[in-house]
PDB file of C-alpha atoms in Angstrom:
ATOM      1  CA  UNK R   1      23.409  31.157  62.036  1.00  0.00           C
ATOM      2  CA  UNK R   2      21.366  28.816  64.435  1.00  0.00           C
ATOM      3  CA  UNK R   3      17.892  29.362  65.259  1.00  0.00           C
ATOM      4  CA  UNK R   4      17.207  26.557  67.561  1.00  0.00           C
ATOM      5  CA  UNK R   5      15.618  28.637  70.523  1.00  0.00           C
ATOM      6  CA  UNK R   6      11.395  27.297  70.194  1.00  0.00           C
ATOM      7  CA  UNK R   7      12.512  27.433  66.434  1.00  0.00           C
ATOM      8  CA  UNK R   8      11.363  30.744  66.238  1.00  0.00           C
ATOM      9  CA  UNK R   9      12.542  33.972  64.061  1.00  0.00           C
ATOM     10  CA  UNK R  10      12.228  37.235  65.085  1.00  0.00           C
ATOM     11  CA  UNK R  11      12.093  39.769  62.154  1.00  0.00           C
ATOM     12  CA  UNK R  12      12.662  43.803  63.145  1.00  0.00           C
ATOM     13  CA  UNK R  13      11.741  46.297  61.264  1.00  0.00           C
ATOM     14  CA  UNK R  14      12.356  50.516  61.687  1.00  0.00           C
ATOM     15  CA  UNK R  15      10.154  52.952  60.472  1.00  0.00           C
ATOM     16  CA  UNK R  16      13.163  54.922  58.284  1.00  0.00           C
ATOM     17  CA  UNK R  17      13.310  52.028  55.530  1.00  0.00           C
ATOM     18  CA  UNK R  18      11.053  50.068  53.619  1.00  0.00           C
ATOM     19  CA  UNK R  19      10.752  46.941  54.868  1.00  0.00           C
ATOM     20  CA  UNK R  20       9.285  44.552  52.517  1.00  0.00           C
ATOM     21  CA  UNK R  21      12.336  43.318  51.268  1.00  0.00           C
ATOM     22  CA  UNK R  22      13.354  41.966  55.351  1.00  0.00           C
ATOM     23  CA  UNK R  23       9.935  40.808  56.118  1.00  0.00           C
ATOM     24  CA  UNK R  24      10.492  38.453  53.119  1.00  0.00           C
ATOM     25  CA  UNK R  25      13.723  37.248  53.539  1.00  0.00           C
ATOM     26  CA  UNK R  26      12.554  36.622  57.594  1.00  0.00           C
ATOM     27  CA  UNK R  27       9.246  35.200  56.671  1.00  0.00           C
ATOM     28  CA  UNK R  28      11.165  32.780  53.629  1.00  0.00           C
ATOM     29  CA  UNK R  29      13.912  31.414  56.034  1.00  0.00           C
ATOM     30  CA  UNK R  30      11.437  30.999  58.954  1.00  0.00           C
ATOM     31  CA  UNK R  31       9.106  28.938  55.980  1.00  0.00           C
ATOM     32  CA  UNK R  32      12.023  26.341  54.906  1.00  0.00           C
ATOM     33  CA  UNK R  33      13.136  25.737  58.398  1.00  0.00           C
ATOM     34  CA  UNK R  34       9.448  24.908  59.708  1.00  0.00           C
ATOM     35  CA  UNK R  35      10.114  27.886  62.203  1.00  0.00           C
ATOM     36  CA  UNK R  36       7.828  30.353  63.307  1.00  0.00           C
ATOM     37  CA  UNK R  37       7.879  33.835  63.037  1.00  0.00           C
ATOM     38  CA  UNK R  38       6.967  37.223  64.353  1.00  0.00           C
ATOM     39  CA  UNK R  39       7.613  40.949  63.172  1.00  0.00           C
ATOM     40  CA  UNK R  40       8.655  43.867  65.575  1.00  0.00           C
ATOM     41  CA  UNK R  41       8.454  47.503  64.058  1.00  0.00           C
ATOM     42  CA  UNK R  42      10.328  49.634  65.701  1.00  0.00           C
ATOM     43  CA  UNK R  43       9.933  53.150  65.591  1.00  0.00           C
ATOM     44  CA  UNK R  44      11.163  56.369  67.748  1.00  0.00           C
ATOM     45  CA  UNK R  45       8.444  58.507  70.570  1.00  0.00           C
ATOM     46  CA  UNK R  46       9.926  61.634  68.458  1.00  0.00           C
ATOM     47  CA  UNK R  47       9.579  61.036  64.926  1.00  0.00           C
ATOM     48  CA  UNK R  48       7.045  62.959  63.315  1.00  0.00           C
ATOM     49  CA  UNK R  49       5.464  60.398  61.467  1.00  0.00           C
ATOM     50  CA  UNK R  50       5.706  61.176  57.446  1.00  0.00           C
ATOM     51  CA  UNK R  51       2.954  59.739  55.229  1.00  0.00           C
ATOM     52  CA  UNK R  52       5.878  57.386  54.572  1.00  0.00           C
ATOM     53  CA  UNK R  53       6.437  56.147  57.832  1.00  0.00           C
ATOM     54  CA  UNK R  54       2.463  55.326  58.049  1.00  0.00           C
ATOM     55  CA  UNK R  55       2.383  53.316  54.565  1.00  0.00           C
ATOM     56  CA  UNK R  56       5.651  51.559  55.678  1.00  0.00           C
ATOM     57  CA  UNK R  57       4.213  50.258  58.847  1.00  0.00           C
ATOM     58  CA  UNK R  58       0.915  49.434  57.496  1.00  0.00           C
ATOM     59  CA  UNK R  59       2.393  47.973  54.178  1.00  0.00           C
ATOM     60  CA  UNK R  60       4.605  45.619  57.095  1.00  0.00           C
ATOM     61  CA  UNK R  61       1.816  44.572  58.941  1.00  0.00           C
ATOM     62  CA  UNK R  62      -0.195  44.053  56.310  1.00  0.00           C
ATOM     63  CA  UNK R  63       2.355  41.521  54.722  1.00  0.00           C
ATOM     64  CA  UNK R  64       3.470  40.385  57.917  1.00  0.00           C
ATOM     65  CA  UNK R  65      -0.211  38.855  58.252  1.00  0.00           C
ATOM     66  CA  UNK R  66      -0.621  37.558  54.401  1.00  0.00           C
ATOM     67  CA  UNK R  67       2.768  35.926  55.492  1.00  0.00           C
ATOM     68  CA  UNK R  68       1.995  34.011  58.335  1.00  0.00           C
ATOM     69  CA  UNK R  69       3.426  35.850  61.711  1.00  0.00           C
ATOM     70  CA  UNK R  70       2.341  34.793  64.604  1.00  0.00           C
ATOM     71  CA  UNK R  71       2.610  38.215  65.806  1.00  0.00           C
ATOM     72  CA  UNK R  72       3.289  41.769  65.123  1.00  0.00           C
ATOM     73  CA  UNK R  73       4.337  44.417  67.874  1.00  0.00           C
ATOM     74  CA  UNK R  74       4.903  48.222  67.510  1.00  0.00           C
ATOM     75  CA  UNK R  75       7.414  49.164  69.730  1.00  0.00           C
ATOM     76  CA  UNK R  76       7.946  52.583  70.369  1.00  0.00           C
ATOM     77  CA  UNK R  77      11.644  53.968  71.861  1.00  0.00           C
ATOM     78  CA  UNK R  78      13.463  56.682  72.633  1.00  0.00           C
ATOM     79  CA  UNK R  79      17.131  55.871  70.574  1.00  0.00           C
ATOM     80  CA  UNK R  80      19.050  53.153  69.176  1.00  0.00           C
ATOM     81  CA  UNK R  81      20.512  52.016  72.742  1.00  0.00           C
ATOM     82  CA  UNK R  82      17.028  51.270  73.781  1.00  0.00           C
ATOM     83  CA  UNK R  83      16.171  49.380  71.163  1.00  0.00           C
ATOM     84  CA  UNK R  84      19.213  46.706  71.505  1.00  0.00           C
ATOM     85  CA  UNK R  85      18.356  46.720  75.330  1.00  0.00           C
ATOM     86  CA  UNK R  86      14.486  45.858  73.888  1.00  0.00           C
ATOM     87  CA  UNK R  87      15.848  43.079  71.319  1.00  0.00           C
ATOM     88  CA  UNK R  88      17.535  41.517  74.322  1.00  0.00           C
ATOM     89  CA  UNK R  89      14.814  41.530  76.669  1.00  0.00           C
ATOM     90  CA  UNK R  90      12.583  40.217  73.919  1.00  0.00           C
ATOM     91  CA  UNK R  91      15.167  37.283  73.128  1.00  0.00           C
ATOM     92  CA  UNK R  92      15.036  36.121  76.805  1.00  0.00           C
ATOM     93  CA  UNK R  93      11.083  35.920  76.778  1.00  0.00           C
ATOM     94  CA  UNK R  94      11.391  33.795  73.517  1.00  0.00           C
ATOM     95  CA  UNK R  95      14.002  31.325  75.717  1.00  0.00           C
TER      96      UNK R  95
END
């Protein structure tokens, strides 16, 4: 995998898993490459949001700023297709 765009790693996260274990590896590989990084949780407009869904997201941003990001967004969509239309758009801004 290259990352040579602005050296610059984005990490995604979704509201259904826990995502400690991701932010981690994304914040570790952005660290030994000198990259930076920044964290996009992802969750859906209908989810009913589960006391587990709140502790994941603030758990996330909470390490995602002991980490280092230079940014964390909470983007909110409708389904899966969305999203990928959302990680593209986002990938073109980084360009």
């Amino acid at each position: 995998m290259t990352l040579k765009r602005k050296n610059h790693v984005l990490i995604c996260l979704e509201e259904k898993n826990y995502s400690c274990k991701v932010l981690l590896k994304g914040a570790l590989l952005a660290r030994k490459y000198g990259y930076t990084f920044e964290v996009v949780f992802f969750c859906s407009i209908e989810s009913r949001y589960t006391m587990f869904h709140l502790l994941n997201l603030a758990e996330s941003k909470k390490l995602s700023k002991r980490l280092g990001a230079a940014r964390f967004t909470i983007k909110q969509m409708k389904n899966e297709r969305n999203i990928a239309k959302e990680l593209v758009k986002m990938e073109k801004m980084i360009i």
